[in-house]
Amino acid sequence: MSKISDGRQPVSCIVKPPVYFQIGASKAGVCVVDVSLPFEKPVNIEEITFKNYYTAYITVRLLRRAAGQNGPTKWCTALRDLLLMDNPHTETGSQDYFSIHRKQMLVEADHVVSVRLILRQPSSGWLNFSLEEIKIFPQVEPEPEKEVSDLLSDLTLVDQHPDVEGLLDPQTVSSSIQQMWALTEVMQTNQTTATIGRFDVDGCYDIDLLSLD
């Protein structure tokens, strides 16, 4: 399985040293790894990722807090004996990357304050077994779909009042038009009705009449 890297940010957590329950001289048997999450803020887990190191089976237990900041906590089994190595005596899957999604879990991985990983390796062929690069990713709530009315409210409203900055006052313009109209009426009244005759004599122009002197 390829290394998991998709840009997400895991929660801050403390992975405690593994505790082994040995069978015989080797460490084959059971190993317990506790992962502490921020105590002040329980986490809704979306996914747990890790790199295997010769662990054959994994069981996941969650310490969940009841509703409320000061509610009681209780351990529950979220996943039991997930197979990591097809054959505990061979290398297959021994150093692969794995991902456990909340959909795989038997309970809702919500309000979690601690995670306990119980590892099993029945083969005595390996001196050590554990997990590496343990990361816990929080659940990201999807943004609710917006209604049409919400989308419209997000649009930039255009001011319905035109920008009149720099324009003349409407009353001033109206008064000036009325004054021009009155002046036009006076000019039309005083205009002479006499027609200007032609500067010609018997069909010819008189030079003296055209002179500017």
Short mmCIF file of C-alpha atoms in Angstrom, two decimals:
data_model
loop_
_atom_site.label_atom_id
_atom_site.label_comp_id
_atom_site.label_asym_id
_atom_site.label_seq_id
_atom_site.Cartn_x
_atom_site.Cartn_y
_atom_site.Cartn_z
CA MET A 1 0.00 0.00 0.00
CA SER A 2 1.44 3.39 -0.95
CA LYS A 3 2.30 6.14 1.49
CA ILE A 4 -0.67 8.33 2.43
CA SER A 5 -0.15 12.03 1.71
CA ASP A 6 -3.09 14.20 0.67
CA GLY A 7 -2.33 17.52 2.35
CA ARG A 8 -4.63 17.02 5.35
CA GLN A 9 -3.52 18.04 8.82
CA PRO A 10 -3.64 15.43 11.62
CA VAL A 11 -4.63 16.37 15.14
CA SER A 12 -1.95 16.97 17.71
CA CYS A 13 -1.55 13.81 19.76
CA ILE A 14 0.91 11.97 21.99
CA VAL A 15 1.86 8.41 21.06
CA LYS A 16 3.00 6.63 24.20
CA PRO A 17 5.71 3.95 24.13
CA PRO A 18 4.39 0.48 23.32
CA VAL A 19 3.81 -1.98 26.14
CA TYR A 20 4.54 -5.62 25.28
CA PHE A 21 3.10 -8.76 26.74
CA GLN A 22 5.76 -11.26 25.78
CA ILE A 23 5.38 -14.92 25.02
CA GLY A 24 8.64 -16.70 25.77
CA ALA A 25 11.93 -14.99 25.02
CA SER A 26 10.68 -13.06 21.97
CA LYS A 27 8.24 -10.17 21.85
CA ALA A 28 5.78 -12.21 19.84
CA GLY A 29 2.35 -11.91 21.37
CA VAL A 30 0.48 -8.70 22.22
CA CYS A 31 1.48 -5.05 22.19
CA VAL A 32 -0.57 -2.06 23.40
CA VAL A 33 -0.05 1.48 22.07
CA ASP A 34 -2.01 4.34 23.64
CA VAL A 35 -2.54 7.60 21.73
CA SER A 36 -3.67 10.61 23.79
CA LEU A 37 -5.69 13.33 22.09
CA PRO A 38 -6.16 16.91 23.32
CA PHE A 39 -8.06 16.38 26.58
CA GLU A 40 -9.75 19.77 26.54
CA LYS A 41 -11.27 19.21 23.12
CA PRO A 42 -12.56 15.71 22.19
CA VAL A 43 -12.08 14.80 18.55
CA ASN A 44 -14.44 13.32 15.98
CA ILE A 45 -12.13 10.94 14.15
CA GLU A 46 -12.33 10.63 10.39
CA GLU A 47 -9.35 8.38 9.79
CA ILE A 48 -6.37 6.71 11.46
CA THR A 49 -3.28 6.09 9.35
CA PHE A 50 -0.03 4.32 10.17
CA LYS A 51 2.87 2.33 8.81
CA ASN A 52 2.97 -1.28 9.85
CA TYR A 53 6.02 -2.91 11.35
CA TYR A 54 5.46 -6.66 11.46
CA THR A 55 2.06 -6.49 13.17
CA ALA A 56 -0.33 -9.21 12.02
CA TYR A 57 -3.62 -7.97 13.56
CA ILE A 58 -4.84 -4.72 15.07
CA THR A 59 -7.79 -3.95 17.37
CA VAL A 60 -8.87 -0.33 17.91
CA ARG A 61 -10.49 0.85 21.12
CA LEU A 62 -11.76 4.38 21.73
CA LEU A 63 -12.20 6.29 24.94
CA ARG A 64 -15.23 8.44 24.26
CA ARG A 65 -16.66 11.23 26.33
CA ALA A 66 -20.40 11.50 26.80
CA ALA A 67 -22.23 14.64 25.75
CA GLY A 68 -20.95 17.68 27.57
CA GLN A 69 -17.44 18.86 28.41
CA ASN A 70 -17.46 17.19 31.83
CA GLY A 71 -19.35 14.05 30.85
CA PRO A 72 -18.07 10.60 31.84
CA THR A 73 -15.78 8.60 29.56
CA LYS A 74 -16.11 5.00 28.48
CA TRP A 75 -13.99 2.57 26.47
CA CYS A 76 -15.53 0.83 23.46
CA THR A 77 -14.18 -1.42 20.70
CA ALA A 78 -14.29 0.30 17.32
CA LEU A 79 -12.51 -2.40 15.28
CA ARG A 80 -11.50 -5.94 16.12
CA ASP A 81 -8.58 -7.96 14.71
CA LEU A 82 -8.11 -6.16 11.40
CA LEU A 83 -5.73 -8.26 9.27
CA LEU A 84 -2.51 -6.44 8.33
CA MET A 85 -0.35 -9.39 7.23
CA ASP A 86 -1.84 -12.14 5.08
CA ASN A 87 0.55 -14.59 6.68
CA PRO A 88 2.19 -13.65 10.01
CA HIS A 89 5.22 -15.78 9.11
CA THR A 90 6.02 -13.97 5.84
CA GLU A 91 7.00 -10.40 4.90
CA THR A 92 3.82 -9.60 2.97
CA GLY A 93 2.18 -6.47 4.43
CA SER A 94 4.76 -6.22 7.20
CA GLN A 95 5.83 -2.65 6.33
CA ASP A 96 2.88 -1.33 4.36
CA TYR A 97 0.92 1.86 5.01
CA PHE A 98 -2.65 1.37 6.22
CA SER A 99 -5.71 3.54 6.71
CA ILE A 100 -8.69 2.91 8.99
CA HIS A 101 -11.70 5.04 8.09
CA ARG A 102 -14.54 5.82 10.47
CA LYS A 103 -16.90 3.94 8.14
CA GLN A 104 -15.02 0.74 9.01
CA MET A 105 -15.57 1.20 12.72
CA LEU A 106 -18.25 -0.54 14.72
CA VAL A 107 -19.15 2.63 16.67
CA GLU A 108 -19.28 6.34 15.95
CA ALA A 109 -15.77 7.70 16.42
CA ASP A 110 -17.03 10.91 18.03
CA HIS A 111 -15.97 12.78 21.19
CA VAL A 112 -12.80 10.70 21.42
CA VAL A 113 -10.18 11.65 24.01
CA SER A 114 -7.87 8.63 23.66
CA VAL A 115 -7.19 5.77 21.24
CA ARG A 116 -5.81 2.37 22.24
CA LEU A 117 -4.26 0.18 19.56
CA ILE A 118 -3.92 -3.47 20.49
CA LEU A 119 -1.45 -5.24 18.21
CA ARG A 120 -1.03 -9.00 17.84
CA GLN A 121 1.70 -11.03 16.24
CA PRO A 122 1.28 -14.78 16.74
CA SER A 123 4.51 -15.62 14.93
CA SER A 124 7.67 -15.86 16.98
CA GLY A 125 9.76 -15.29 13.87
CA TRP A 126 10.02 -11.53 14.46
CA LEU A 127 11.97 -9.99 17.28
CA ASN A 128 9.84 -6.82 17.34
CA PHE A 129 6.48 -5.64 16.00
CA SER A 130 4.75 -2.27 16.33
CA LEU A 131 3.30 0.61 14.33
CA GLU A 132 5.03 3.71 13.02
CA GLU A 133 3.93 7.17 11.82
CA ILE A 134 0.58 6.97 13.62
CA LYS A 135 -1.66 9.87 12.59
CA ILE A 136 -5.24 10.68 13.50
CA PHE A 137 -7.27 12.94 11.22
CA PRO A 138 -10.35 14.80 12.47
CA GLN A 139 -13.67 14.69 10.72
CA VAL A 140 -14.32 17.73 8.55
CA GLU A 141 -17.94 18.73 8.38
CA PRO A 142 -19.05 19.47 4.80
CA GLU A 143 -20.40 22.91 4.13
CA PRO A 144 -24.20 22.90 3.86
CA GLU A 145 -25.59 23.47 0.40
CA LYS A 146 -26.90 26.96 -0.01
CA GLU A 147 -30.44 27.69 -1.09
CA VAL A 148 -31.11 29.97 -4.03
CA SER A 149 -32.11 32.75 -1.66
CA ASP A 150 -28.77 32.45 0.15
CA LEU A 151 -26.85 32.58 -3.12
CA LEU A 152 -28.73 35.72 -4.14
CA SER A 153 -27.98 37.35 -0.80
CA ASP A 154 -24.28 36.71 -1.36
CA LEU A 155 -24.29 38.67 -4.61
CA THR A 156 -23.02 42.23 -4.46
CA LEU A 157 -26.01 44.50 -4.39
CA VAL A 158 -25.84 47.30 -6.92
CA ASP A 159 -26.82 50.68 -5.58
CA GLN A 160 -30.08 51.59 -7.25
CA HIS A 161 -29.43 55.28 -6.79
CA PRO A 162 -27.23 56.64 -9.60
CA ASP A 163 -24.05 58.39 -8.70
CA VAL A 164 -24.94 62.08 -9.01
CA GLU A 165 -21.61 63.33 -7.77
CA GLY A 166 -20.36 66.06 -10.09
CA LEU A 167 -23.76 66.58 -11.80
CA LEU A 168 -25.76 69.84 -11.62
CA ASP A 169 -28.60 70.14 -9.18
CA PRO A 170 -31.88 69.19 -10.96
CA GLN A 171 -33.68 72.30 -9.63
CA THR A 172 -30.91 74.57 -10.91
CA VAL A 173 -31.07 72.94 -14.36
CA SER A 174 -34.87 73.32 -14.46
CA SER A 175 -34.69 77.01 -13.50
CA SER A 176 -32.06 77.70 -16.21
CA ILE A 177 -34.21 75.99 -18.87
CA GLN A 178 -37.23 78.10 -17.90
CA GLN A 179 -35.14 81.29 -18.16
CA MET A 180 -33.86 80.29 -21.62
CA TRP A 181 -37.39 79.52 -22.76
CA ALA A 182 -38.61 82.96 -21.57
CA LEU A 183 -35.71 84.71 -23.35
CA THR A 184 -36.53 82.85 -26.56
CA GLU A 185 -40.14 84.02 -26.38
CA VAL A 186 -39.04 87.66 -25.98
CA MET A 187 -36.67 87.42 -28.92
CA GLN A 188 -39.37 85.94 -31.15
CA THR A 189 -41.77 88.74 -30.19
CA ASN A 190 -39.31 91.55 -30.95
CA GLN A 191 -38.01 90.01 -34.16
CA THR A 192 -38.56 92.31 -37.19
CA THR A 193 -40.80 91.08 -39.91
CA ALA A 194 -39.07 93.19 -42.62
CA THR A 195 -37.32 91.18 -45.29
CA ILE A 196 -33.88 92.08 -46.47
CA GLY A 197 -33.85 93.06 -50.14
CA ARG A 198 -31.34 91.85 -52.67
CA PHE A 199 -28.32 93.97 -53.48
CA ASP A 200 -29.03 94.06 -57.18
CA VAL A 201 -30.27 96.64 -59.67
CA ASP A 202 -32.05 95.36 -62.74
CA GLY A 203 -30.65 91.90 -62.22
CA CYS A 204 -27.07 93.11 -61.65
CA TYR A 205 -25.20 93.75 -58.42
CA ASP A 206 -24.35 97.33 -57.60
CA ILE A 207 -20.70 97.63 -56.60
CA ASP A 208 -21.47 100.53 -54.28
CA LEU A 209 -24.08 98.54 -52.39
CA LEU A 210 -21.63 95.69 -51.81
CA SER A 211 -18.86 98.04 -50.61
CA LEU A 212 -17.94 97.78 -46.94
CA ASP A 213 -17.18 101.52 -46.77
#
